[in-house]
Coordinates of N, CA and C in Angstrom, one line a residue:
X1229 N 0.8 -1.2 0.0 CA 0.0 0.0 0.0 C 0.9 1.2 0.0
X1230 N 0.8 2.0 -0.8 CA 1.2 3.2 -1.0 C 1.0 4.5 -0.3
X1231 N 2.0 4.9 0.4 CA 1.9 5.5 1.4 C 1.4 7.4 0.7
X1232 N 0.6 8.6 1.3 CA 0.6 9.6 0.9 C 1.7 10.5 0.8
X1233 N 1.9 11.2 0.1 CA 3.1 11.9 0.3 C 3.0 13.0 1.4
X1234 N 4.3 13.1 2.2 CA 4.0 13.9 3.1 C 4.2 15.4 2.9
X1235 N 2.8 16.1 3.7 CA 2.6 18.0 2.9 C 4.2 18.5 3.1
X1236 N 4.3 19.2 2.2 CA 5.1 20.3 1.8 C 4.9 21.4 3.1
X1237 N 5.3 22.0 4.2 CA 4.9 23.4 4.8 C 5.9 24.0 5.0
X1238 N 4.9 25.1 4.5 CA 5.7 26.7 4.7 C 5.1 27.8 6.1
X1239 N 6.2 27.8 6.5 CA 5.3 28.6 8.1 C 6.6 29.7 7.7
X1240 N 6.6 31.0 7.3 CA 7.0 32.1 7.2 C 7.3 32.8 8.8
X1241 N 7.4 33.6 9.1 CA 7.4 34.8 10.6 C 7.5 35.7 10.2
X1242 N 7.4 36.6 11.0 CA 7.5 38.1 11.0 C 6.7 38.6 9.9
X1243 N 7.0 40.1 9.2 CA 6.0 40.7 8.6 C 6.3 40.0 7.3
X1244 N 5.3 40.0 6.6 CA 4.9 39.5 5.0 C 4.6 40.4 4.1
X1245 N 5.8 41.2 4.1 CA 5.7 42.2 3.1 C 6.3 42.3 1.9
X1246 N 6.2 43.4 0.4 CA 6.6 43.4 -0.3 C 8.4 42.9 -0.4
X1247 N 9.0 43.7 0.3 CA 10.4 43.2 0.6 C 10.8 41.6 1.1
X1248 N 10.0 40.8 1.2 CA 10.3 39.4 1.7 C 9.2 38.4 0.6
X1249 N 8.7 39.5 -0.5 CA 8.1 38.3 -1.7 C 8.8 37.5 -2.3
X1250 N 10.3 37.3 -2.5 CA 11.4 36.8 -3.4 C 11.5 35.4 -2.3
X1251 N 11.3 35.3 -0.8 CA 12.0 34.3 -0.3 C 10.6 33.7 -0.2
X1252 N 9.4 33.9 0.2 CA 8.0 33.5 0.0 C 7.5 32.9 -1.5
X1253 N 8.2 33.6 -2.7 CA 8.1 32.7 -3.6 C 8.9 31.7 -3.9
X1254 N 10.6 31.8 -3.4 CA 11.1 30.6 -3.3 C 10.5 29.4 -2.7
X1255 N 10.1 29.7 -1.6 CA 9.7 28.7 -0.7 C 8.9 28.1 -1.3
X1256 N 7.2 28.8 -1.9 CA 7.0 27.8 -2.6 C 6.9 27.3 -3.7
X1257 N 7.5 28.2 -4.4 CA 8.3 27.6 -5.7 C 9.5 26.1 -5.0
X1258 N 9.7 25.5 -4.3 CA 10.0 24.3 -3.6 C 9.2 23.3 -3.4
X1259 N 8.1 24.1 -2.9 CA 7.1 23.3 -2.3 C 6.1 22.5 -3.9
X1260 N 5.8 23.2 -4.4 CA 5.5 22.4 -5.7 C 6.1 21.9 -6.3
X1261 N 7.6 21.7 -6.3 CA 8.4 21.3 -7.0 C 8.2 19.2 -6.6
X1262 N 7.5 19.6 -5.3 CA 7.6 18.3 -4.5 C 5.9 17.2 -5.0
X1263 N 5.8 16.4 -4.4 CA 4.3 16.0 -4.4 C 3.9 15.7 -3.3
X1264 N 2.8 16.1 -3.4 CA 1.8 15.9 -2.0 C 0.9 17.5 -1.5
X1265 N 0.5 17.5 -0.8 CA -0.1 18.9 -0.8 C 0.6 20.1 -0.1
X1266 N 0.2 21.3 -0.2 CA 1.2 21.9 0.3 C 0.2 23.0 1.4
X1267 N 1.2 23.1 2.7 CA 0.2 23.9 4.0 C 1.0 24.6 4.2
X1268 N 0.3 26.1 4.0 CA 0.8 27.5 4.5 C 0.1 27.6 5.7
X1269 N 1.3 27.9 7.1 CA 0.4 28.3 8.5 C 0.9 29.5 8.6
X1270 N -0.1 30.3 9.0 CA -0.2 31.8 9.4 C -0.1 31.8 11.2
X1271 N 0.9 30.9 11.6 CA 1.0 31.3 12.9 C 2.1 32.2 13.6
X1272 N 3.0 32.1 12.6 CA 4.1 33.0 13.0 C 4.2 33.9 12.2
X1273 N 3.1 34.4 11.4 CA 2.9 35.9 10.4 C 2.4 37.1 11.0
X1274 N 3.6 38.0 11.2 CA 2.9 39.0 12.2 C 2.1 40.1 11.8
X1275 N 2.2 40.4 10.2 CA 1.6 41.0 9.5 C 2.0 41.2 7.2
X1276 N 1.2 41.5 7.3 CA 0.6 41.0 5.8 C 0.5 42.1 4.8
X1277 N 1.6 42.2 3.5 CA 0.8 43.4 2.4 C 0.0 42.5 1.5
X1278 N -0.6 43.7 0.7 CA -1.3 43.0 -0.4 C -0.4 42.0 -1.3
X1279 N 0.9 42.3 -2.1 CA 1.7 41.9 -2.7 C 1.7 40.4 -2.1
X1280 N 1.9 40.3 -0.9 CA 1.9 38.8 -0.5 C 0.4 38.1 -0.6
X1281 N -0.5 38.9 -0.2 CA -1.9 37.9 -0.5 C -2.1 37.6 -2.2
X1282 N -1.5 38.6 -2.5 CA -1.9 38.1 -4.2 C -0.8 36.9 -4.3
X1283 N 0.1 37.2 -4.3 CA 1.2 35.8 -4.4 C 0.7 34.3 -3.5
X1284 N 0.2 34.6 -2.5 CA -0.9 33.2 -2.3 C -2.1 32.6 -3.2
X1285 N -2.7 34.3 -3.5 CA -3.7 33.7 -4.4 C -3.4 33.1 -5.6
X1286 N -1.9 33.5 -6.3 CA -1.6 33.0 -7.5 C -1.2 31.8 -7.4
X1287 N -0.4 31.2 -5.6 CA -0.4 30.0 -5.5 C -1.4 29.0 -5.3
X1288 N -2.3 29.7 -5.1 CA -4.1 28.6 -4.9 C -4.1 28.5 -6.3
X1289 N -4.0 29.3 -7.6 CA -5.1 29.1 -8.9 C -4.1 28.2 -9.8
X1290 N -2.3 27.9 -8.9 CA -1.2 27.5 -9.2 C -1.6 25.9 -8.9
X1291 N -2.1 25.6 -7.5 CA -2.5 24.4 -7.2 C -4.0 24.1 -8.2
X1292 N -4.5 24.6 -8.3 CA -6.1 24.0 -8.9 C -5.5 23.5 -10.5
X1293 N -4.7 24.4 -10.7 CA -4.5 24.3 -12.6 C -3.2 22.9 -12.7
X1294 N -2.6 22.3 -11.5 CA -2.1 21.2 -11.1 C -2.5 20.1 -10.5
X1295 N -3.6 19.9 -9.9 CA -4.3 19.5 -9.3 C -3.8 19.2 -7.8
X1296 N -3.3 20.0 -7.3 CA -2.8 20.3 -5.9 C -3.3 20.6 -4.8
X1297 N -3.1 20.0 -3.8 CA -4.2 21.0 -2.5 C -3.1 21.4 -1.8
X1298 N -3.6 22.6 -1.8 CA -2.8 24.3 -1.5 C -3.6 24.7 0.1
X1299 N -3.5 25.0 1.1 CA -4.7 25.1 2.1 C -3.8 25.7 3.8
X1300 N -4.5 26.4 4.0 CA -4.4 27.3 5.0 C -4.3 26.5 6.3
X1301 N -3.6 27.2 7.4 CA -3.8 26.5 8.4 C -3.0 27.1 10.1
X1302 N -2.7 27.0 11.3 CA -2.8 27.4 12.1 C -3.8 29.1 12.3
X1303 N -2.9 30.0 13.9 CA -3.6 31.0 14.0 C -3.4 31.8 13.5
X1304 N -4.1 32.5 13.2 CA -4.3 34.1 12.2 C -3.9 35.1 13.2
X1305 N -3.0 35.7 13.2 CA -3.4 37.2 14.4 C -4.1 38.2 13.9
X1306 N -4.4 39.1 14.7 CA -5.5 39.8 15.0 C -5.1 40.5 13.8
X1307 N -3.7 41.8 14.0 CA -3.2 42.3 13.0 C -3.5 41.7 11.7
X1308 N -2.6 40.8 11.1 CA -3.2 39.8 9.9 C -4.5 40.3 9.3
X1309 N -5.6 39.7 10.4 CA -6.9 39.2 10.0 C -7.7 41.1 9.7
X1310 N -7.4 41.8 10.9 CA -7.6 43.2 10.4 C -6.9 44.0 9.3
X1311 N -6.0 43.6 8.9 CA -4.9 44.3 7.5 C -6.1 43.3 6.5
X1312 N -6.5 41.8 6.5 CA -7.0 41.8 5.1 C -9.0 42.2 5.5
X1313 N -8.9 42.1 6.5 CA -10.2 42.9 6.4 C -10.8 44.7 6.0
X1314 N -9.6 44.9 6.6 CA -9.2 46.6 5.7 C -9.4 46.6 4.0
X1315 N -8.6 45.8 3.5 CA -8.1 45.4 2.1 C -9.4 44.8 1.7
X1316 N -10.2 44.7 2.4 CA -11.5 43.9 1.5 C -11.6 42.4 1.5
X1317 N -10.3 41.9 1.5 CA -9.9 40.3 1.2 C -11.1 39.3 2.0
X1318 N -11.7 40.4 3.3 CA -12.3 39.3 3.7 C -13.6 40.4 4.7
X1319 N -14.4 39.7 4.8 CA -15.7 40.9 5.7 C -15.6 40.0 6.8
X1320 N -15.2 38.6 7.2 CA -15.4 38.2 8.6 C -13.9 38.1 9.3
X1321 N -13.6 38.5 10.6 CA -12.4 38.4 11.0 C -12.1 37.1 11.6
X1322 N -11.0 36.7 10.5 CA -10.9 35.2 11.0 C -9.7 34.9 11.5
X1323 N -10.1 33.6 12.6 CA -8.9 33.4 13.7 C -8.0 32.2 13.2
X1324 N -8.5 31.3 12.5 CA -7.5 30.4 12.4 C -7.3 30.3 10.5
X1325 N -6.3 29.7 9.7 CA -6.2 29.6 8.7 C -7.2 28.8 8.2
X1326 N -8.1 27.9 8.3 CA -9.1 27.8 7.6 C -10.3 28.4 7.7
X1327 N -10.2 29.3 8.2 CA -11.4 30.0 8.7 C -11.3 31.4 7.3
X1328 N -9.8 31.7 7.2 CA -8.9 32.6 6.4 C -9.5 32.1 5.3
X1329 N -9.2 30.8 5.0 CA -9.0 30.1 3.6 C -10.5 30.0 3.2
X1330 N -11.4 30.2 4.0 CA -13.2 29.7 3.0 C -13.7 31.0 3.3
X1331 N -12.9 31.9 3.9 CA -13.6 33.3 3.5 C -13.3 34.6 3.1
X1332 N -12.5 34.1 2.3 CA -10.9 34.8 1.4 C -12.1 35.4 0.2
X1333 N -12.2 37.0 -0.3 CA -12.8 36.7 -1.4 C -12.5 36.3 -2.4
X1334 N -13.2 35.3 -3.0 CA -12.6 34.9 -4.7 C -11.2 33.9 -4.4
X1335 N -10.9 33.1 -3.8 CA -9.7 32.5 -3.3 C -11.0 31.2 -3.6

């Protein structure tokens, strides 16, 4: 019996901003390079630009057009979840990454 492959994760820290897009797309530009699915946790993200949410979103539409599961996961901070609810990204403030991930608009 063939075993699953084990997820790919990227847990980032500190702030997620345009200046740290190059190491955030390395990373998962890695992680697809691999098989199995891949989990981004927002628990050690202490805050979030746009430039980085779009670069996730282009990694979700990166997983669907590969057939990949791409998927959110630990806690969200407050900051975080208020920076994409400012941005519009989201109208409910969410606390954990899946909570992020099914109420992301258009994600």
């Amino acid at each position: 019996m063939a075993k699953d492959p084990v997820p790919s994760e990227i847990a980032p820290s500190g702030k997620l901003f345009i200046d740290t897009a190059s190491d955030l797309h390395r990373a998962l530009t890695k992680a697809f390079s691999k098989k199995g699915p891949i989990v981004f946790r927002w628990d050690g993200v202490e805050d979030v630009d746009v430039p980085l949410i779009q670069l996730l979103y282009a990694a979700r539409k990166e997983a669907r057009r590969t057939g990949r599961e791409f998927r959110f996961t630990g806690v969200v901070k407050d900051r975080v979840a208020n920076r994409l609810n400012t941005a519009g990204f989201v109208s409910v403030l969410p606390l954990s990454g899946e909570e992020l991930e099914s109420n992301l608009v258009g994600y």
